[in-house]
Short mmCIF file of C-alpha atoms and ligand atoms in Angstrom, two decimals:
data_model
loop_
_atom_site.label_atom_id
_atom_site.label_comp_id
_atom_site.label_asym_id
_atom_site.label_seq_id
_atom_site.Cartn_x
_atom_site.Cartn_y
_atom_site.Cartn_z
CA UNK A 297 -147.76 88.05 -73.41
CA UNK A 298 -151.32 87.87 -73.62
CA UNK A 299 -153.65 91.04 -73.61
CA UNK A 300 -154.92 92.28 -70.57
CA UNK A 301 -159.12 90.75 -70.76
CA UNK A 302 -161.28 92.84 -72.06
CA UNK A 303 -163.28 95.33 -69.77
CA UNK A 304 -166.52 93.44 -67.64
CA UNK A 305 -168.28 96.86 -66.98
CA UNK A 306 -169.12 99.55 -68.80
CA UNK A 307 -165.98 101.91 -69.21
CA UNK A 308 -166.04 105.27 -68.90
CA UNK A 309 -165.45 107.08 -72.30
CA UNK A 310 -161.23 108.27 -72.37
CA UNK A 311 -160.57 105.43 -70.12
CA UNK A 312 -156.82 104.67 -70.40
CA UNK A 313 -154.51 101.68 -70.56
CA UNK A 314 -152.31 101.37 -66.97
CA UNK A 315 -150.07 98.56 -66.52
CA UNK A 316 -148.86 98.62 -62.60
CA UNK A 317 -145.84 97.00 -61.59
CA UNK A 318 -146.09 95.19 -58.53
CA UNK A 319 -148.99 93.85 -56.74
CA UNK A 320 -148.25 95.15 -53.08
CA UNK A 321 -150.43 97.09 -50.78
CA UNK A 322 -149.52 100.53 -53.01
CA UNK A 323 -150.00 98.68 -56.41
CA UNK A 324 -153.05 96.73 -55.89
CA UNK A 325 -154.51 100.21 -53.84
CA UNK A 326 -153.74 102.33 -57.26
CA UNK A 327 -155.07 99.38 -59.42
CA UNK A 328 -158.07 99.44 -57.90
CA UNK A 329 -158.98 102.86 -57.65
CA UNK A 330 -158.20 102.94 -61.58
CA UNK A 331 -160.03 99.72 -62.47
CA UNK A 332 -163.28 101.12 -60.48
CA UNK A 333 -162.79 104.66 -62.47
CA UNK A 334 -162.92 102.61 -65.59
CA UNK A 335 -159.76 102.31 -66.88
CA UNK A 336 -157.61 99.37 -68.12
CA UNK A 337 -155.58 97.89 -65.57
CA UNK A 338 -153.22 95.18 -65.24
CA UNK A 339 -151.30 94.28 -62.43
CA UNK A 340 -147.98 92.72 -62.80
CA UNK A 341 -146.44 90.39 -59.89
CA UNK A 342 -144.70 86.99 -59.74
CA UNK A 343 -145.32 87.15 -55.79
CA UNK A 344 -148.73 89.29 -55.30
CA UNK A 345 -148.63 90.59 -51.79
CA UNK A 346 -145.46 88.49 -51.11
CA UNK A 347 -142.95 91.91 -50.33
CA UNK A 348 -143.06 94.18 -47.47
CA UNK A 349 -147.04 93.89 -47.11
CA UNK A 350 -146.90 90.27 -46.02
CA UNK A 351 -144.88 91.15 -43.18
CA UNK A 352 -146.30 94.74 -42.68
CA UNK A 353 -147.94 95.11 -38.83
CA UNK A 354 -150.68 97.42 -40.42
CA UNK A 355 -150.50 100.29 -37.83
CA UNK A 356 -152.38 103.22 -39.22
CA UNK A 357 -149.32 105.38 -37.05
CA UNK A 358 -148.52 108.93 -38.09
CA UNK A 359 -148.26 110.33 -34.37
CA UNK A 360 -146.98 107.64 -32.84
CA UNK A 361 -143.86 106.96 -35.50
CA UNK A 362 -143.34 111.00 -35.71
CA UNK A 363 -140.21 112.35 -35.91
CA UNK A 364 -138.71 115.87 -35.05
CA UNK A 365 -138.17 117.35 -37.96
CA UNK A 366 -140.35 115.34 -40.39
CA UNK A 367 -143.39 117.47 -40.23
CA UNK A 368 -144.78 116.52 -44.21
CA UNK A 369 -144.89 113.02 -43.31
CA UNK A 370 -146.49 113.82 -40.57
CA UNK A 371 -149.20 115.69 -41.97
CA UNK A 372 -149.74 113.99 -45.01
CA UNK A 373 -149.98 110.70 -42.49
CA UNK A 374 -152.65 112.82 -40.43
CA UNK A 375 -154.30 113.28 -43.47
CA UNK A 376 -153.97 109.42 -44.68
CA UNK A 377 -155.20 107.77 -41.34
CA UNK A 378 -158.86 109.97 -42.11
CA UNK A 379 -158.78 108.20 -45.75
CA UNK A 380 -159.05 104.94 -44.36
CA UNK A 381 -162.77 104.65 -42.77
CA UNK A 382 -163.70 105.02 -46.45
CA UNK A 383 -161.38 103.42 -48.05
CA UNK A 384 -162.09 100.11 -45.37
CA UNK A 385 -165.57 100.66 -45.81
CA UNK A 386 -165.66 100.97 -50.23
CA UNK A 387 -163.83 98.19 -50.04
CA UNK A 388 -165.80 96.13 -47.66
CA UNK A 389 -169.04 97.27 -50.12
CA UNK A 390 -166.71 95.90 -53.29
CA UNK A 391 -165.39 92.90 -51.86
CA UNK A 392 -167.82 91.78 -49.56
CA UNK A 393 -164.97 90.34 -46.56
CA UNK A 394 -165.20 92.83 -43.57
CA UNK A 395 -162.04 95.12 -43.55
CA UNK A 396 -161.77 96.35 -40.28
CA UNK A 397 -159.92 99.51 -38.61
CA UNK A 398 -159.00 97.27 -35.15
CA UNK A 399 -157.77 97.99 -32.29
CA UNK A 400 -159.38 101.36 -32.66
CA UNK A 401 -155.89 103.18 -30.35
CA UNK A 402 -152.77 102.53 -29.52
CA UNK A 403 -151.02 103.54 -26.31
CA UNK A 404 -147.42 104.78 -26.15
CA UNK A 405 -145.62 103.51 -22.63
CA UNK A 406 -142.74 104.05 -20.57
CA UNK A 407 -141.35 101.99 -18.27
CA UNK A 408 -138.63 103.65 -16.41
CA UNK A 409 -138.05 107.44 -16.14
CA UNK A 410 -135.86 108.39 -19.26
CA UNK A 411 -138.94 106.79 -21.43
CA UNK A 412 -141.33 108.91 -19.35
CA UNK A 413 -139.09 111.84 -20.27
CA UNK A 414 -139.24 110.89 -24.03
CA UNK A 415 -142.74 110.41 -24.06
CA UNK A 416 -143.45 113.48 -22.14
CA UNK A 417 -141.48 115.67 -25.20
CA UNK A 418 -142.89 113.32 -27.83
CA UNK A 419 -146.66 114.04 -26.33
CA UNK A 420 -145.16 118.10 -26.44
CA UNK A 421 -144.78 117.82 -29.77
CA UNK A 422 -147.58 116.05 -30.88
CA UNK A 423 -149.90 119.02 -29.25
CA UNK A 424 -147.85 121.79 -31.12
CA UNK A 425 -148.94 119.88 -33.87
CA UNK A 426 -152.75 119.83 -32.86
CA UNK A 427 -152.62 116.05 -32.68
CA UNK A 428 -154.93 114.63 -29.92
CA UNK A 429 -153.13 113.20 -27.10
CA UNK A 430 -154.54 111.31 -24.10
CA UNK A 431 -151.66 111.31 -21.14
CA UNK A 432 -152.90 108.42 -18.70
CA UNK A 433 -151.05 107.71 -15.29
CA UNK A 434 -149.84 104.15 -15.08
CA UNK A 435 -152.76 103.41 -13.02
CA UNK A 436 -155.22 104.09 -15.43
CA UNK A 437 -153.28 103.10 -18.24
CA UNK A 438 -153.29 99.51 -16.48
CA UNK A 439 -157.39 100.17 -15.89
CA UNK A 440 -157.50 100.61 -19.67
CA UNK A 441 -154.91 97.66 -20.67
CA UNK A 442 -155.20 95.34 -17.60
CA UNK A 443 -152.29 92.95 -19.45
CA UNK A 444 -149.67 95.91 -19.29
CA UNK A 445 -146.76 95.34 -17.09
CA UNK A 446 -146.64 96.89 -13.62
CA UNK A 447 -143.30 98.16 -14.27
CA UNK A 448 -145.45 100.64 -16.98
CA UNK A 449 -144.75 104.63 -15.18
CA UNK A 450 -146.84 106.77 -17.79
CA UNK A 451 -148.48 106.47 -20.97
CA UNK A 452 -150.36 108.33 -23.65
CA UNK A 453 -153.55 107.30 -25.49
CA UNK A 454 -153.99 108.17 -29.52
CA UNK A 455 -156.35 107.59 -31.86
CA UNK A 456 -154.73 105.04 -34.22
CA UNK A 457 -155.85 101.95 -35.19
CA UNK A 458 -154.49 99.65 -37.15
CA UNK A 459 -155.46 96.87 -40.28
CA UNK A 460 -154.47 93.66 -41.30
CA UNK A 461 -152.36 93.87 -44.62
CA UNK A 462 -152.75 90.64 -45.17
CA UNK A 463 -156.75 90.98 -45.62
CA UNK A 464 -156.50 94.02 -47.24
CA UNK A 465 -154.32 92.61 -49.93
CA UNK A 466 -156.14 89.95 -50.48
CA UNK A 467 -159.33 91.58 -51.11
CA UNK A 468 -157.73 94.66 -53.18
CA UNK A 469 -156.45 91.62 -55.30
CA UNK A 470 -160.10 90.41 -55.54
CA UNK A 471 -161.70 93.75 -56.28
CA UNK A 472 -159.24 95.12 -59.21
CA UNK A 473 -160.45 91.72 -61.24
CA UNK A 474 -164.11 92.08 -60.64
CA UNK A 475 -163.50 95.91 -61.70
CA UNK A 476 -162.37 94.25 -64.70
CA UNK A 477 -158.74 94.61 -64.10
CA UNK A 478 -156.26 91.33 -64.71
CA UNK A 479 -153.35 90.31 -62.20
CA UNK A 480 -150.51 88.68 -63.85
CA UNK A 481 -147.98 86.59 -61.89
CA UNK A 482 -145.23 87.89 -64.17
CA UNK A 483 -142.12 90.28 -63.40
CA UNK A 484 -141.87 92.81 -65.98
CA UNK A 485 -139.56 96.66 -66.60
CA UNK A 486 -141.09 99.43 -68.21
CA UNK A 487 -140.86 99.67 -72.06
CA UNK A 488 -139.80 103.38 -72.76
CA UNK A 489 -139.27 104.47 -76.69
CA UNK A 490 -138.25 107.68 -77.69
CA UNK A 491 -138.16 109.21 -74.00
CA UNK A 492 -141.74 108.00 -73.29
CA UNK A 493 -143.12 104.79 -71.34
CA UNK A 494 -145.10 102.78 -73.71
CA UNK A 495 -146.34 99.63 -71.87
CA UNK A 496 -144.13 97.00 -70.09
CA UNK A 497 -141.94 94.12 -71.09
CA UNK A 498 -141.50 90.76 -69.66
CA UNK A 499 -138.10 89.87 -67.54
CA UNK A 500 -137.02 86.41 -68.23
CA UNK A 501 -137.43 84.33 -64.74
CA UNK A 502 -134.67 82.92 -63.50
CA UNK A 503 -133.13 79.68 -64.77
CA UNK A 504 -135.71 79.59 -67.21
CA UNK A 505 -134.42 80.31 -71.30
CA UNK A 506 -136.20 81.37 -74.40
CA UNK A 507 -138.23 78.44 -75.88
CA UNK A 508 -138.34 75.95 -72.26
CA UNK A 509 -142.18 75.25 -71.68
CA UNK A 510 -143.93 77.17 -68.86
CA UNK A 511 -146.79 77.18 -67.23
CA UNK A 512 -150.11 79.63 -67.72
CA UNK A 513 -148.99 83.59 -67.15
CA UNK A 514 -145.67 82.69 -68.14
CA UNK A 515 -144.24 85.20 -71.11
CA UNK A 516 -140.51 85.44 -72.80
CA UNK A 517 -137.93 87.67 -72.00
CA UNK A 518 -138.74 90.89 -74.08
CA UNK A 519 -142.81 90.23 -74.82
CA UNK A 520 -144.27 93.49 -74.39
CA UNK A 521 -147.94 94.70 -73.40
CA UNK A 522 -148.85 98.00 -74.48
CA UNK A 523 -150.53 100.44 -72.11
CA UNK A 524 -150.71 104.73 -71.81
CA UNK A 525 -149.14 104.68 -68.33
CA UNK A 526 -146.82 102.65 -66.31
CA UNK A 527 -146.72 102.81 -62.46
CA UNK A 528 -143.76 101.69 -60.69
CA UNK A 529 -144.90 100.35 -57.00
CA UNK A 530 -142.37 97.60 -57.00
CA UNK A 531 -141.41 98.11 -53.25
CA UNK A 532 -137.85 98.15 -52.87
CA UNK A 533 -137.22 96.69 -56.18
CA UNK A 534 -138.16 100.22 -57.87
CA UNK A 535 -134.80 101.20 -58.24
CA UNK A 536 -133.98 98.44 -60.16
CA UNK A 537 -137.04 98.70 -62.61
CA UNK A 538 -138.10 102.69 -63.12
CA UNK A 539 -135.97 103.03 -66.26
CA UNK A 540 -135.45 106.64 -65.72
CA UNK A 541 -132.20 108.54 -66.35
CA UNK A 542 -130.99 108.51 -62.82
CA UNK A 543 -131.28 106.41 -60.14
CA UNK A 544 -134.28 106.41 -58.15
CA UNK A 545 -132.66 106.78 -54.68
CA UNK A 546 -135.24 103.84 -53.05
CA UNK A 547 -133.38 101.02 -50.68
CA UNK A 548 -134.19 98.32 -49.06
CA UNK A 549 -134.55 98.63 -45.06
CA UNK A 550 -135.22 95.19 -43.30
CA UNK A 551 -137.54 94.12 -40.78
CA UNK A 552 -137.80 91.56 -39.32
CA UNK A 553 -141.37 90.77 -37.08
CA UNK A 554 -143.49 87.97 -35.28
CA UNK A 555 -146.31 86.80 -35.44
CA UNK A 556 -147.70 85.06 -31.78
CA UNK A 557 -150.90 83.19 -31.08
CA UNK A 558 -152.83 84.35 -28.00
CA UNK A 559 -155.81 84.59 -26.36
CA UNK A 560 -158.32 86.40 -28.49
CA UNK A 561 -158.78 89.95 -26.32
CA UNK A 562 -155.52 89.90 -24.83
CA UNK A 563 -154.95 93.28 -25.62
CA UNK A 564 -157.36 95.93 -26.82
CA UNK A 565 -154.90 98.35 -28.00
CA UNK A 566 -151.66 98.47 -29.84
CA UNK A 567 -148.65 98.71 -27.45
CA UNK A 568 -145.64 100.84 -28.13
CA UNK A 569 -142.61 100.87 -25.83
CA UNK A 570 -138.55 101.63 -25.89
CA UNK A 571 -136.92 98.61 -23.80
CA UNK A 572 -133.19 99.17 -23.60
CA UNK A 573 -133.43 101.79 -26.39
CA UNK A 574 -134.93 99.47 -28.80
CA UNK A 575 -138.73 100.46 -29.72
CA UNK A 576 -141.08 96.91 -30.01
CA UNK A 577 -144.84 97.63 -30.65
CA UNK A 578 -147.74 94.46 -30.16
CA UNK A 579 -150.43 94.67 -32.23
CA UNK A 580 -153.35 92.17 -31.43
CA UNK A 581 -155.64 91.45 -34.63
CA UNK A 582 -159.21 90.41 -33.75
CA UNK A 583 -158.61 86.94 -33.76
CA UNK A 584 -156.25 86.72 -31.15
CA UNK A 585 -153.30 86.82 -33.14
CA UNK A 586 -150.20 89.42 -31.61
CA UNK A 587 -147.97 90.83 -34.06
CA UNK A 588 -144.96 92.07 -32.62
CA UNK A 589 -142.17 93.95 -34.56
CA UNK A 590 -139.94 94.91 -35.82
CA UNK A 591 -136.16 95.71 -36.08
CA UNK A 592 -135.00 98.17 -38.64
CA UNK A 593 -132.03 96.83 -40.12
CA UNK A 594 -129.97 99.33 -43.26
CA UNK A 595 -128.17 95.87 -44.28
CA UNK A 596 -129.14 95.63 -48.09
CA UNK A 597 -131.78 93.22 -49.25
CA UNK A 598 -131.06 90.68 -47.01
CA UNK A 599 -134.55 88.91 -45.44
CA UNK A 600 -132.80 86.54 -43.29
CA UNK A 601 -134.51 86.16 -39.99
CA UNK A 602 -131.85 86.15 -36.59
CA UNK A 603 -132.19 84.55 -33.88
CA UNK A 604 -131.02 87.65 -32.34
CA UNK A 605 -134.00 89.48 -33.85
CA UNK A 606 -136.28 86.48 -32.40
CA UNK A 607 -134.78 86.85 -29.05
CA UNK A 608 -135.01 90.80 -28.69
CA UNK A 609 -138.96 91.21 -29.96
CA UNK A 610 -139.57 88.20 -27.61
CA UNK A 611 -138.13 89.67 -24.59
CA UNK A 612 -139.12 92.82 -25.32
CA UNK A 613 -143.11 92.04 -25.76
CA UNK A 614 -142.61 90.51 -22.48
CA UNK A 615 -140.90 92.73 -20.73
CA UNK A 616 -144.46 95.29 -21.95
CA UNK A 617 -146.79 92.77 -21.60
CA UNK A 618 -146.00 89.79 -19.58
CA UNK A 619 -148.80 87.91 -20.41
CA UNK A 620 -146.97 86.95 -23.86
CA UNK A 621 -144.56 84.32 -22.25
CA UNK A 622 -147.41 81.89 -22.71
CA UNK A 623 -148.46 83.01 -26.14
CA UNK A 624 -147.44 80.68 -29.01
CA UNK A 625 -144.73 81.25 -31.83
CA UNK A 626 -146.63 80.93 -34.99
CA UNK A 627 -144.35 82.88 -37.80
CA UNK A 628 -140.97 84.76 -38.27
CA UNK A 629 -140.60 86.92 -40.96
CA UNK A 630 -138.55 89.53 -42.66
CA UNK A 631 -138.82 91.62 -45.47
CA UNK A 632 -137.56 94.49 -47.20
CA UNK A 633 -139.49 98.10 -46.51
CA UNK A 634 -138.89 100.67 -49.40
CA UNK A 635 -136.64 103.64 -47.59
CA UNK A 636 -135.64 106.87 -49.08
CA UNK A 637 -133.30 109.17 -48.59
CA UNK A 638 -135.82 111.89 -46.77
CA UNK A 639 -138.15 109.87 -45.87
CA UNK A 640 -140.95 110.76 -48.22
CA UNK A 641 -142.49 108.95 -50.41
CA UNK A 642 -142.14 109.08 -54.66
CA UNK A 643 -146.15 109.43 -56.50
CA UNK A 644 -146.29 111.04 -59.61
CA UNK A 645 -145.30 111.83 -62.73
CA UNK A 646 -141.36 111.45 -63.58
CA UNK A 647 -139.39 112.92 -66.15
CA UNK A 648 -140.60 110.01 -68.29
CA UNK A 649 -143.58 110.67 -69.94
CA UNK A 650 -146.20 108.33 -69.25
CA UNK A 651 -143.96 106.82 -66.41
CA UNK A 652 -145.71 107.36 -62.95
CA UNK A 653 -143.89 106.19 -59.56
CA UNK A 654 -145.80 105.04 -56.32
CA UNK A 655 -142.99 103.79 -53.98
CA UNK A 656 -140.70 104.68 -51.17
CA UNK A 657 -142.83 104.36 -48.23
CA UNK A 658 -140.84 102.98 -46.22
CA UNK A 659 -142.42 102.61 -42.85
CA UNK A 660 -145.93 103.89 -43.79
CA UNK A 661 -147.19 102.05 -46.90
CA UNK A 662 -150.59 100.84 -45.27
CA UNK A 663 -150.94 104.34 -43.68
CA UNK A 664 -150.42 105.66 -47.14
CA UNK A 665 -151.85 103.48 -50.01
CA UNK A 666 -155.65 104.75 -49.94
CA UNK A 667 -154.30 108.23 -50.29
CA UNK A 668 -151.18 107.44 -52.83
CA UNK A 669 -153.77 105.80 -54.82
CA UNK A 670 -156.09 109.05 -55.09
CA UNK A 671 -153.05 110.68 -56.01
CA UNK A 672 -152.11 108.44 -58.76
CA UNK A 673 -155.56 108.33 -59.95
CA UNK A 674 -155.52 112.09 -60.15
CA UNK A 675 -152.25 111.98 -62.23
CA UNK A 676 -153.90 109.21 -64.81
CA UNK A 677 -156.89 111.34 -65.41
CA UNK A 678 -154.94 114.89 -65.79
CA UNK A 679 -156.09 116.14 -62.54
CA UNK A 680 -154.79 118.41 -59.32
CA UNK A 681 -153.46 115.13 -56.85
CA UNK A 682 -154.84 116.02 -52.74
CA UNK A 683 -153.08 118.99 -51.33
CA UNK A 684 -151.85 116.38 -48.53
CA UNK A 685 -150.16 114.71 -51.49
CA UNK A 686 -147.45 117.76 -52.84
CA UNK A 687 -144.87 116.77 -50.36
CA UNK A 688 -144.47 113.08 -52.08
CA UNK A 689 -144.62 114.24 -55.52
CA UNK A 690 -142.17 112.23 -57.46
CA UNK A 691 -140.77 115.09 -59.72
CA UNK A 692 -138.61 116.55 -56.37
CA UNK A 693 -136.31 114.00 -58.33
CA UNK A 694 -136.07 115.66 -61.69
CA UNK A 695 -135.74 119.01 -59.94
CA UNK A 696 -132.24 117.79 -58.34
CA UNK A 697 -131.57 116.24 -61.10
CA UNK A 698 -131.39 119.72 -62.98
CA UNK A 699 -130.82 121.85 -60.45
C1 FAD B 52 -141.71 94.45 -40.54
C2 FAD B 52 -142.50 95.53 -41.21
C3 FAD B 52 -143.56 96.12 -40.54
C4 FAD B 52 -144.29 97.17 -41.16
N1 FAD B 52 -145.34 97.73 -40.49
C5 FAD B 52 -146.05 98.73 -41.08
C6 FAD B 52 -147.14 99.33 -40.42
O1 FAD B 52 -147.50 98.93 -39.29
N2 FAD B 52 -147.82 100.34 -41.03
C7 FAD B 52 -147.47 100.78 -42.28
O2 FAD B 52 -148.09 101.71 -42.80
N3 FAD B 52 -146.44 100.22 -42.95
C8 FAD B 52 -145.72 99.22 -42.37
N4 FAD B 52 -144.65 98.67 -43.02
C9 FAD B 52 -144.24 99.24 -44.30
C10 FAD B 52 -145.09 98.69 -45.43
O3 FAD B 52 -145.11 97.29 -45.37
C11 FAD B 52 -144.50 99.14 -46.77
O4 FAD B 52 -144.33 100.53 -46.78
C12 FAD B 52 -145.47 98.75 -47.90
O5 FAD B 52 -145.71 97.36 -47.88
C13 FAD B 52 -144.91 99.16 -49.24
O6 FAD B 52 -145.79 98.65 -50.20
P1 FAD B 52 -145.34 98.43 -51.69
O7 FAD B 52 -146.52 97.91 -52.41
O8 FAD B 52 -144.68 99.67 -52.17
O9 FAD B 52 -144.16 97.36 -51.59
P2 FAD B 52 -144.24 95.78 -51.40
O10 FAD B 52 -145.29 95.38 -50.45
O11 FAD B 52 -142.84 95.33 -51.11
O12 FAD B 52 -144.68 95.27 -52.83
C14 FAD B 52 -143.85 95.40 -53.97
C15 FAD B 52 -144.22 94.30 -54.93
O13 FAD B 52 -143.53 94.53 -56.17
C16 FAD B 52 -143.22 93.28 -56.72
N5 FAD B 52 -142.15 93.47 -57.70
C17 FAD B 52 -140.86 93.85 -57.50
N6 FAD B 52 -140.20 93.94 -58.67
C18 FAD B 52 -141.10 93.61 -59.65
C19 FAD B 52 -141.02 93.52 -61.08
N7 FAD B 52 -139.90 93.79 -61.77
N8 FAD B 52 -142.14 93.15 -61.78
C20 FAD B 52 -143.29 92.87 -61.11
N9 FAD B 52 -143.42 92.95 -59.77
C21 FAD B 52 -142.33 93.31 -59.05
C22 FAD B 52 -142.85 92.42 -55.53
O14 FAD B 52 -143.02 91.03 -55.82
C23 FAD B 52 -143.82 92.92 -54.46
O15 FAD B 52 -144.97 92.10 -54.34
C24 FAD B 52 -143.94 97.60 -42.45
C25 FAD B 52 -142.90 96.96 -43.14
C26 FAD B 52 -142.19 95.93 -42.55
C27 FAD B 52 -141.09 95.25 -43.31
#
């Protein structure tokens, strides 16, 4: 495997060697926080961007997606959606494409009177929490979102906007090279000796044996590149890669989503509802393109789309915002969000020295990757991580381990 390039910019003096696995949203974020700090990075991915981020809706969502009982993720997501005006905007200044926070607010609906119940208590406990909350009758909810459905009783109004994770991907990608970084397309474990992680090691690709010819970036089974830390932010996949001495209790939760062509300004705001006790949110990206998502699916790492999936987020979407039924069908997808056990998070050090995890976001990776990547910045250069940060910390794992 070849070397990762040598360094374009001038490095800062104890720079260190970080080898990331896996080029998604939480990768590439942590790569390019390091690479601008100075260090060595390389990124390794056969399928940059290809996991949960391609299919991601991008909703920067802590209050809307909060859950009784699950105040840390709340928080730390509170703390995460006022990262991102500077992460969007540093990486605007570094990349040069616009990365925009848009729609700027989402509004929560209900459309018959057990919703408006369970938005009522939801908007209750969003206030305990000193989250701002906007309750709108359905007449000015409609003023505000003229496409909502009449059928829409009561809503509530929150700051949270939402990305595209697409955009962002792509122009993380962009910005760890021309920090001097490298991106490899190459799937690789963590090499650990003696108890300690001491760079990574190529995984043979599939069908493909010792001595067949490849093309560039390809490497044989067991070629190594040296580095001071590893990150794991393989997604899902971390389980199967973190080489530590127990599992690392991260599964795959499916999703499956849409993506519809409208009318540019169809909607200004991102719409979430319950229909028939299923939950559908539509997400309209500048463009005129309407993401609507997504089921939630503990079936293994299957990313089959349904037609049953397709049929439900259709007539759901509709049944919010009726203007859809003439919007065009331009993708299906599904893929594989990285769920754990509590919810939380891993970032940080593990019982493997030199072995850092960043994975396990499950439904919040875009809310989280600007501030997961301070944190694993922090933990590469020896400092305190962001108090917002304890709650994920990674070495919760070692703790049960020995408790
Ligand atoms: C339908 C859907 C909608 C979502 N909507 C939102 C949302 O609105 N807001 C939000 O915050 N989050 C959302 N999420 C969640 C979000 O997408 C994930 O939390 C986030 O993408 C996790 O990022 P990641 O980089 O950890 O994983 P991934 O994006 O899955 O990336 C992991 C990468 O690791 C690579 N990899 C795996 N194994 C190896 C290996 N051995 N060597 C090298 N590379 C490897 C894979 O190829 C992949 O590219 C959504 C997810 C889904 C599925």
């Amino acid at each position: 495997m070849s070397p990762a390039p040598a360094p374009s910019g001038a490095r800062q003096s104890g720079g260190r060697r970080v080898a990331v696995i896996g080029g998604g949203i939480i990768g590439l974020a942590c790569a390019w926080r390091l690479a601008e700090r100075g260090h060595t990075v390389t990124v390794f991915d056969p399928d940059v961007a290809g996991g949960a981020t391609h299919a991601a809706a991008g909703m920067l969502a802590p209050a809307s997606e909060a859950v009784f009982g699950q105040d840390d993720l709340l928080l730390t997501g509170l703390a995460a959606v006022r990262e991102w005006p500077r992460f969007a905007a540093d990486l605007t200044l570094a990349e040069g494409e616009l990365i925009e926070l848009r729609p700027h607010a989402t509004l929560l609906v209900a459309l018959d009177a057990d919703d408006e119940v369970a938005l009522v208590r939801h908007a209750r406990h969003l206030e305990r929490r000193s989250c701002q909350v906007e309750k709108l009758t359905s007449r000015s909810a409609r003023r505000l979102e003229p496409a909502l459905s009449p059928r829409v009783r009561a809503a509530v109004r929150l700051d949270e906007p939402a990305v595209d994770p697409r955009v962002v991907a792509r122009a993380l990608a962009r910005s760890v090279v021309a920090s001097g970084g490298a991106v490899l397309p190459l799937e690789v474990e963590p090499d650990v000796r003696d108890g300690r992680a001491s760079g990574v090691r190529a995984r043979p690709a599939p069908g493909v044996h010792a001595g067949t010819a490849r093309g560039a970036g390809a490497a044989d089974a067991g070629d190594t590149h040296e580095a001071d830390v590893v990150v794991v932010a393989a997604g899902w996949a971390s389980a199967l890669v973190a080489a530590l001495p127990h599992k690392v209790p991260v599964r795959p939760l499916k999703g499956q989503v849409l993506r519809l062509g409208a009318p540019p300004g169809v909607l200004a705001h991102t719409v979430r509802a319950t229909v028939r006790g299923r939950e559908v949110y539509v997400v309209p990206r500048p463009g005129g393109e309407v993401v609507v998502g997504a089921t939630s699916e503990d079936v293994g790492a299957d990313t089959s789309v349904t037609a049953g999936a397709v049929h439900d987020l259709l007539h759901d979407a509709i049944e919010v915002v009726p203007e859809l039924a003439e919007a065009t069908l331009l993708e299906t997808t599904a893929r594989l969000r990285p769920a754990t056990p509590d919810n939380l998070p891993l970032v940080g050090p593990t019982c493997v020295e030199g072995l850092v995890l960043a994975s396990g976001h499950g439904r919040d990776g875009v809310l989280l990757a600007p501030l997961t990547a301070d944190a694993v910045l922090a933990h590469v250069e020896g400092r305190l991580p962001p108090r917002s940060t304890d709650p994920l910390a990674a070495r919760r794992l070692c703790h049960k381990e020995h408790a």
